[in-house]
Amino acid sequence: AQTVTQSQPEMSVQEAETVTLSCTYDTSESDYYLFWYKQPPSRQMILVIRQEAYKQQNATENRFSVNFQKAAKSFSLKISDSQLGDAAMYFCAYRKNTGNQFYFGTGTSLTVIP
Amino acid sequence: EPEVTQTPSHQVTQMGQEVILRCVPISNHLYFYWYRQILGQKVEFLVSFYNNEISEKSEIFDDQFSVERPDGSNFTLKIRSTKLEDSAMYFCASSGQGNQPQHFGDGTRLSIL
């Protein structure tokens, strides 16, 4: 069964600093997708970044980047130059290559300190 | 940018009553989903819908639940006889293709009394 684990319920970072959110997952599949979603207090989940498992290169989206370690089944999110607007709940998610079901982690609540 | 919209934002219902949660997916999307998030817990998949039929569902999605796309724009989740444990935030999502990222709505908070 696929499981996604986020071991950090809460994290905080000083504005303009860098923070890394951890995510590990368990799967027997070789091809799959990984995502980070952000859920601000307004509640709508917004896609932050996506990684295809067959790609070795880590995905990057402006200040957001991932460290994808396939063998270790680790998918951490790095936020550089943190901004106040980055404060939110961050969810790591997994999806098999076949099928549409997302498996979410329990989330990490990120606080950005001015 | 197009968004997934959900109504109502908050629904309060007596236990045992039927409730319908409504969603308007992004207009050119083909895949539709419902998720729920019990307070303090992870987001859980309920069901995916494509080509007017359920393509995948989880163990949570039992006979009490049903989904429907009654017209070209709405996608609804019906809970026939609500239970206290159905209290949760329900998220609708849509995607253009099955392997594309899902876009989520703001959610409907369902409170069962």
Tab-separated table of N, CA, C and O in Angstrom, chain A residues 3-4 33 35 37 39 42-47 50 89 91 95-107, chain B residues 3-4 9 31 33 35 37 41-43 45 48 55-56 58 89 91 98-107 109:
chain	number	residue	atom	x	y	z
A	3	THR	N	1.890	4.809	1.184
A	3	THR	CA	1.746	5.720	2.313
A	3	THR	C	2.709	6.873	2.127
A	3	THR	O	3.777	6.722	1.525
A	4	VAL	N	2.297	8.001	2.648
A	4	VAL	CA	3.122	9.196	2.587
A	4	VAL	C	3.284	9.705	4.009
A	4	VAL	O	2.285	9.859	4.722
A	33	TYR	N	4.227	9.786	-9.553
A	33	TYR	CA	4.380	11.233	-9.474
A	33	TYR	C	4.348	11.654	-8.011
A	33	TYR	O	3.633	11.070	-7.192
A	35	PHE	N	4.084	15.242	-5.487
A	35	PHE	CA	3.632	16.627	-5.513
A	35	PHE	C	3.812	17.251	-4.131
A	35	PHE	O	3.768	16.570	-3.103
A	37	TYR	N	1.707	20.317	-2.256
A	37	TYR	CA	0.598	21.256	-2.317
A	37	TYR	C	0.680	22.160	-1.093
A	37	TYR	O	1.076	21.749	-0.007
A	39	GLN	N	-1.590	24.752	1.344
A	39	GLN	CA	-2.955	25.084	1.743
A	39	GLN	C	-2.904	26.253	2.708
A	39	GLN	O	-2.736	26.087	3.905
A	42	SER	N	-6.827	30.359	3.572
A	42	SER	CA	-8.009	30.480	2.707
A	42	SER	C	-8.526	29.124	2.266
A	42	SER	O	-9.565	29.037	1.640
A	43	ARG	N	-7.792	28.061	2.560
A	43	ARG	CA	-8.197	26.666	2.438
A	43	ARG	C	-7.968	26.006	1.089
A	43	ARG	O	-7.896	24.820	1.017
A	44	GLN	N	-7.928	26.754	0.015
A	44	GLN	CA	-7.742	26.094	-1.274
A	44	GLN	C	-6.336	25.540	-1.393
A	44	GLN	O	-5.359	26.229	-1.121
A	45	MET	N	-6.221	24.303	-1.803
A	45	MET	CA	-4.904	23.692	-1.987
A	45	MET	C	-4.359	24.093	-3.349
A	45	MET	O	-5.025	23.970	-4.366
A	46	ILE	N	-3.139	24.527	-3.329
A	46	ILE	CA	-2.495	25.038	-4.537
A	46	ILE	C	-1.270	24.187	-4.826
A	46	ILE	O	-0.455	23.934	-3.933
A	47	LEU	N	-1.135	23.780	-6.070
A	47	LEU	CA	0.038	23.000	-6.452
A	47	LEU	C	1.286	23.871	-6.386
A	47	LEU	O	1.332	24.954	-6.952
A	50	ARG	N	5.873	19.647	-8.790
A	50	ARG	CA	5.576	18.263	-9.167
A	50	ARG	C	6.855	17.609	-9.672
A	50	ARG	O	7.689	18.264	-10.293
A	89	MET	N	-0.159	25.395	5.360
A	89	MET	CA	0.020	23.953	5.551
A	89	MET	C	0.523	23.380	4.242
A	89	MET	O	-0.029	23.681	3.177
A	91	PHE	N	1.344	19.980	2.063
A	91	PHE	CA	1.067	18.558	1.940
A	91	PHE	C	1.912	17.941	0.839
A	91	PHE	O	1.970	18.455	-0.279
A	95	ARG	N	1.105	9.953	-6.379
A	95	ARG	CA	0.106	9.365	-7.275
A	95	ARG	C	0.794	8.325	-8.156
A	95	ARG	O	1.873	8.573	-8.692
A	96	LYS	N	0.188	7.168	-8.277
A	96	LYS	CA	0.732	6.151	-9.179
A	96	LYS	C	0.667	6.657	-10.616
A	96	LYS	O	-0.134	7.533	-10.945
A	97	ASN	N	1.460	6.068	-11.463
A	97	ASN	CA	1.425	6.435	-12.876
A	97	ASN	C	0.088	6.043	-13.492
A	97	ASN	O	-0.449	6.741	-14.352
A	98	THR	N	-0.453	4.918	-13.039
A	98	THR	CA	-1.783	4.515	-13.483
A	98	THR	C	-2.761	4.762	-12.351
A	98	THR	O	-2.498	4.418	-11.216
A	99	GLY	N	-3.880	5.335	-12.674
A	99	GLY	CA	-4.838	5.665	-11.622
A	99	GLY	C	-4.742	7.134	-11.251
A	99	GLY	O	-3.735	7.790	-11.507
A	100	ASN	N	-5.786	7.630	-10.636
A	100	ASN	CA	-5.878	9.053	-10.346
A	100	ASN	C	-5.830	9.384	-8.857
A	100	ASN	O	-5.816	10.537	-8.479
A	101	GLN	N	-5.825	8.379	-8.029
A	101	GLN	CA	-5.918	8.610	-6.592
A	101	GLN	C	-4.642	9.228	-6.056
A	101	GLN	O	-3.547	8.733	-6.317
A	102	PHE	N	-4.810	10.312	-5.308
A	102	PHE	CA	-3.694	10.922	-4.601
A	102	PHE	C	-3.636	10.349	-3.184
A	102	PHE	O	-4.648	10.152	-2.552
A	103	TYR	N	-2.427	10.138	-2.704
A	103	TYR	CA	-2.207	9.785	-1.313
A	103	TYR	C	-1.464	10.945	-0.668
A	103	TYR	O	-0.382	11.314	-1.126
A	104	PHE	N	-2.067	11.498	0.361
A	104	PHE	CA	-1.498	12.676	0.997
A	104	PHE	C	-0.819	12.322	2.312
A	104	PHE	O	-1.229	11.402	3.016
A	105	GLY	N	0.190	13.131	2.656
A	105	GLY	CA	0.740	13.077	3.996
A	105	GLY	C	-0.135	13.882	4.942
A	105	GLY	O	-1.131	14.478	4.540
A	106	THR	N	0.242	13.905	6.205
A	106	THR	CA	-0.558	14.583	7.220
A	106	THR	C	-0.316	16.087	7.249
A	106	THR	O	-1.015	16.803	7.953
A	107	GLY	N	0.667	16.540	6.493
A	107	GLY	CA	0.882	17.977	6.398
A	107	GLY	C	1.908	18.515	7.369
A	107	GLY	O	2.146	17.945	8.439
B	3	GLU	N	-10.691	28.515	-11.814
B	3	GLU	CA	-10.653	27.888	-10.504
B	3	GLU	C	-11.769	26.859	-10.389
B	3	GLU	O	-12.794	26.939	-11.075
B	4	VAL	N	-11.576	25.942	-9.462
B	4	VAL	CA	-12.636	25.029	-9.063
B	4	VAL	C	-13.422	25.728	-7.960
B	4	VAL	O	-12.824	26.239	-7.000
B	9	SER	N	-19.874	26.969	1.340
B	9	SER	CA	-18.585	26.925	2.026
B	9	SER	C	-18.723	26.190	3.359
B	9	SER	O	-17.769	25.577	3.841
B	31	TYR	N	-11.457	15.118	-15.722
B	31	TYR	CA	-11.408	14.225	-14.569
B	31	TYR	C	-11.836	15.014	-13.336
B	31	TYR	O	-11.377	16.131	-13.102
B	33	TYR	N	-12.785	14.805	-8.951
B	33	TYR	CA	-12.428	14.062	-7.740
B	33	TYR	C	-13.115	14.672	-6.519
B	33	TYR	O	-13.386	15.857	-6.482
B	35	TYR	N	-12.336	14.606	-2.259
B	35	TYR	CA	-11.492	14.230	-1.131
B	35	TYR	C	-12.154	14.745	0.140
B	35	TYR	O	-12.968	15.667	0.095
B	37	GLN	N	-11.202	15.777	4.406
B	37	GLN	CA	-10.160	16.005	5.401
B	37	GLN	C	-10.845	16.192	6.753
B	37	GLN	O	-11.403	17.257	7.035
B	41	GLN	N	-6.581	15.697	10.502
B	41	GLN	CA	-6.090	14.482	9.848
B	41	GLN	C	-5.690	14.768	8.396
B	41	GLN	O	-5.834	15.880	7.916
B	42	LYS	N	-5.217	13.753	7.735
B	42	LYS	CA	-4.746	13.945	6.362
B	42	LYS	C	-5.914	13.996	5.389
B	42	LYS	O	-7.026	13.566	5.679
B	43	VAL	N	-5.622	14.527	4.236
B	43	VAL	CA	-6.603	14.541	3.154
B	43	VAL	C	-6.734	13.126	2.605
B	43	VAL	O	-5.732	12.469	2.304
B	45	PHE	N	-8.588	10.455	-0.180
B	45	PHE	CA	-9.271	10.297	-1.460
B	45	PHE	C	-10.603	9.593	-1.253
B	45	PHE	O	-10.704	8.612	-0.520
B	48	SER	N	-12.894	9.199	-7.890
B	48	SER	CA	-12.588	9.928	-9.125
B	48	SER	C	-13.647	9.562	-10.169
B	48	SER	O	-14.224	8.470	-10.140
B	55	SER	N	-14.311	6.138	-11.865
B	55	SER	CA	-13.141	5.411	-12.353
B	55	SER	C	-12.356	4.785	-11.213
B	55	SER	O	-11.655	3.786	-11.417
B	56	GLU	N	-12.461	5.356	-10.039
B	56	GLU	CA	-11.746	4.824	-8.876
B	56	GLU	C	-12.476	5.291	-7.628
B	56	GLU	O	-13.035	6.384	-7.608
B	58	SER	N	-12.346	4.857	-3.041
B	58	SER	CA	-11.662	4.307	-1.880
B	58	SER	C	-12.652	3.542	-1.002
B	58	SER	O	-13.867	3.550	-1.260
B	89	MET	N	-13.949	18.464	6.135
B	89	MET	CA	-13.860	19.377	4.996
B	89	MET	C	-13.838	18.508	3.747
B	89	MET	O	-13.053	17.549	3.666
B	91	PHE	N	-13.218	18.373	-0.259
B	91	PHE	CA	-12.588	19.087	-1.363
B	91	PHE	C	-12.946	18.426	-2.686
B	91	PHE	O	-12.865	17.211	-2.828
B	98	GLY	N	-5.755	12.614	-16.801
B	98	GLY	CA	-5.581	11.892	-15.546
B	98	GLY	C	-4.211	12.055	-14.938
B	98	GLY	O	-4.057	11.979	-13.729
B	99	ASN	N	-3.208	12.293	-15.785
B	99	ASN	CA	-1.860	12.385	-15.237
B	99	ASN	C	-1.420	13.827	-14.997
B	99	ASN	O	-0.264	14.075	-14.689
B	100	GLN	N	-2.320	14.747	-15.129
B	100	GLN	CA	-1.989	16.147	-14.862
B	100	GLN	C	-2.331	16.509	-13.426
B	100	GLN	O	-3.175	15.865	-12.796
B	101	PRO	N	-1.675	17.535	-12.895
B	101	PRO	CA	-1.964	17.923	-11.505
B	101	PRO	C	-3.427	18.262	-11.311
B	101	PRO	O	-4.089	18.769	-12.214
B	102	GLN	N	-3.909	17.969	-10.142
B	102	GLN	CA	-5.289	18.252	-9.817
B	102	GLN	C	-5.400	19.652	-9.212
B	102	GLN	O	-4.581	20.053	-8.403
B	103	HIS	N	-6.433	20.350	-9.612
B	103	HIS	CA	-6.706	21.679	-9.092
B	103	HIS	C	-7.846	21.555	-8.088
B	103	HIS	O	-8.899	20.999	-8.414
B	104	PHE	N	-7.637	22.099	-6.901
B	104	PHE	CA	-8.583	21.929	-5.823
B	104	PHE	C	-9.449	23.169	-5.611
B	104	PHE	O	-9.020	24.300	-5.831
B	105	GLY	N	-10.659	22.926	-5.153
B	105	GLY	CA	-11.524	24.000	-4.716
B	105	GLY	C	-11.226	24.395	-3.278
B	105	GLY	O	-10.357	23.803	-2.631
B	106	ASP	N	-11.954	25.389	-2.790
B	106	ASP	CA	-11.756	25.887	-1.423
B	106	ASP	C	-12.265	24.925	-0.369
B	106	ASP	O	-11.934	25.056	0.802
B	107	GLY	N	-13.112	24.015	-0.771
B	107	GLY	CA	-13.647	23.053	0.183
B	107	GLY	C	-14.997	23.479	0.748
B	107	GLY	O	-15.345	24.661	0.779
B	109	ARG	N	-17.016	22.866	4.317
B	109	ARG	CA	-16.945	22.301	5.676
B	109	ARG	C	-18.309	21.735	6.021
B	109	ARG	O	-19.296	22.464	6.072
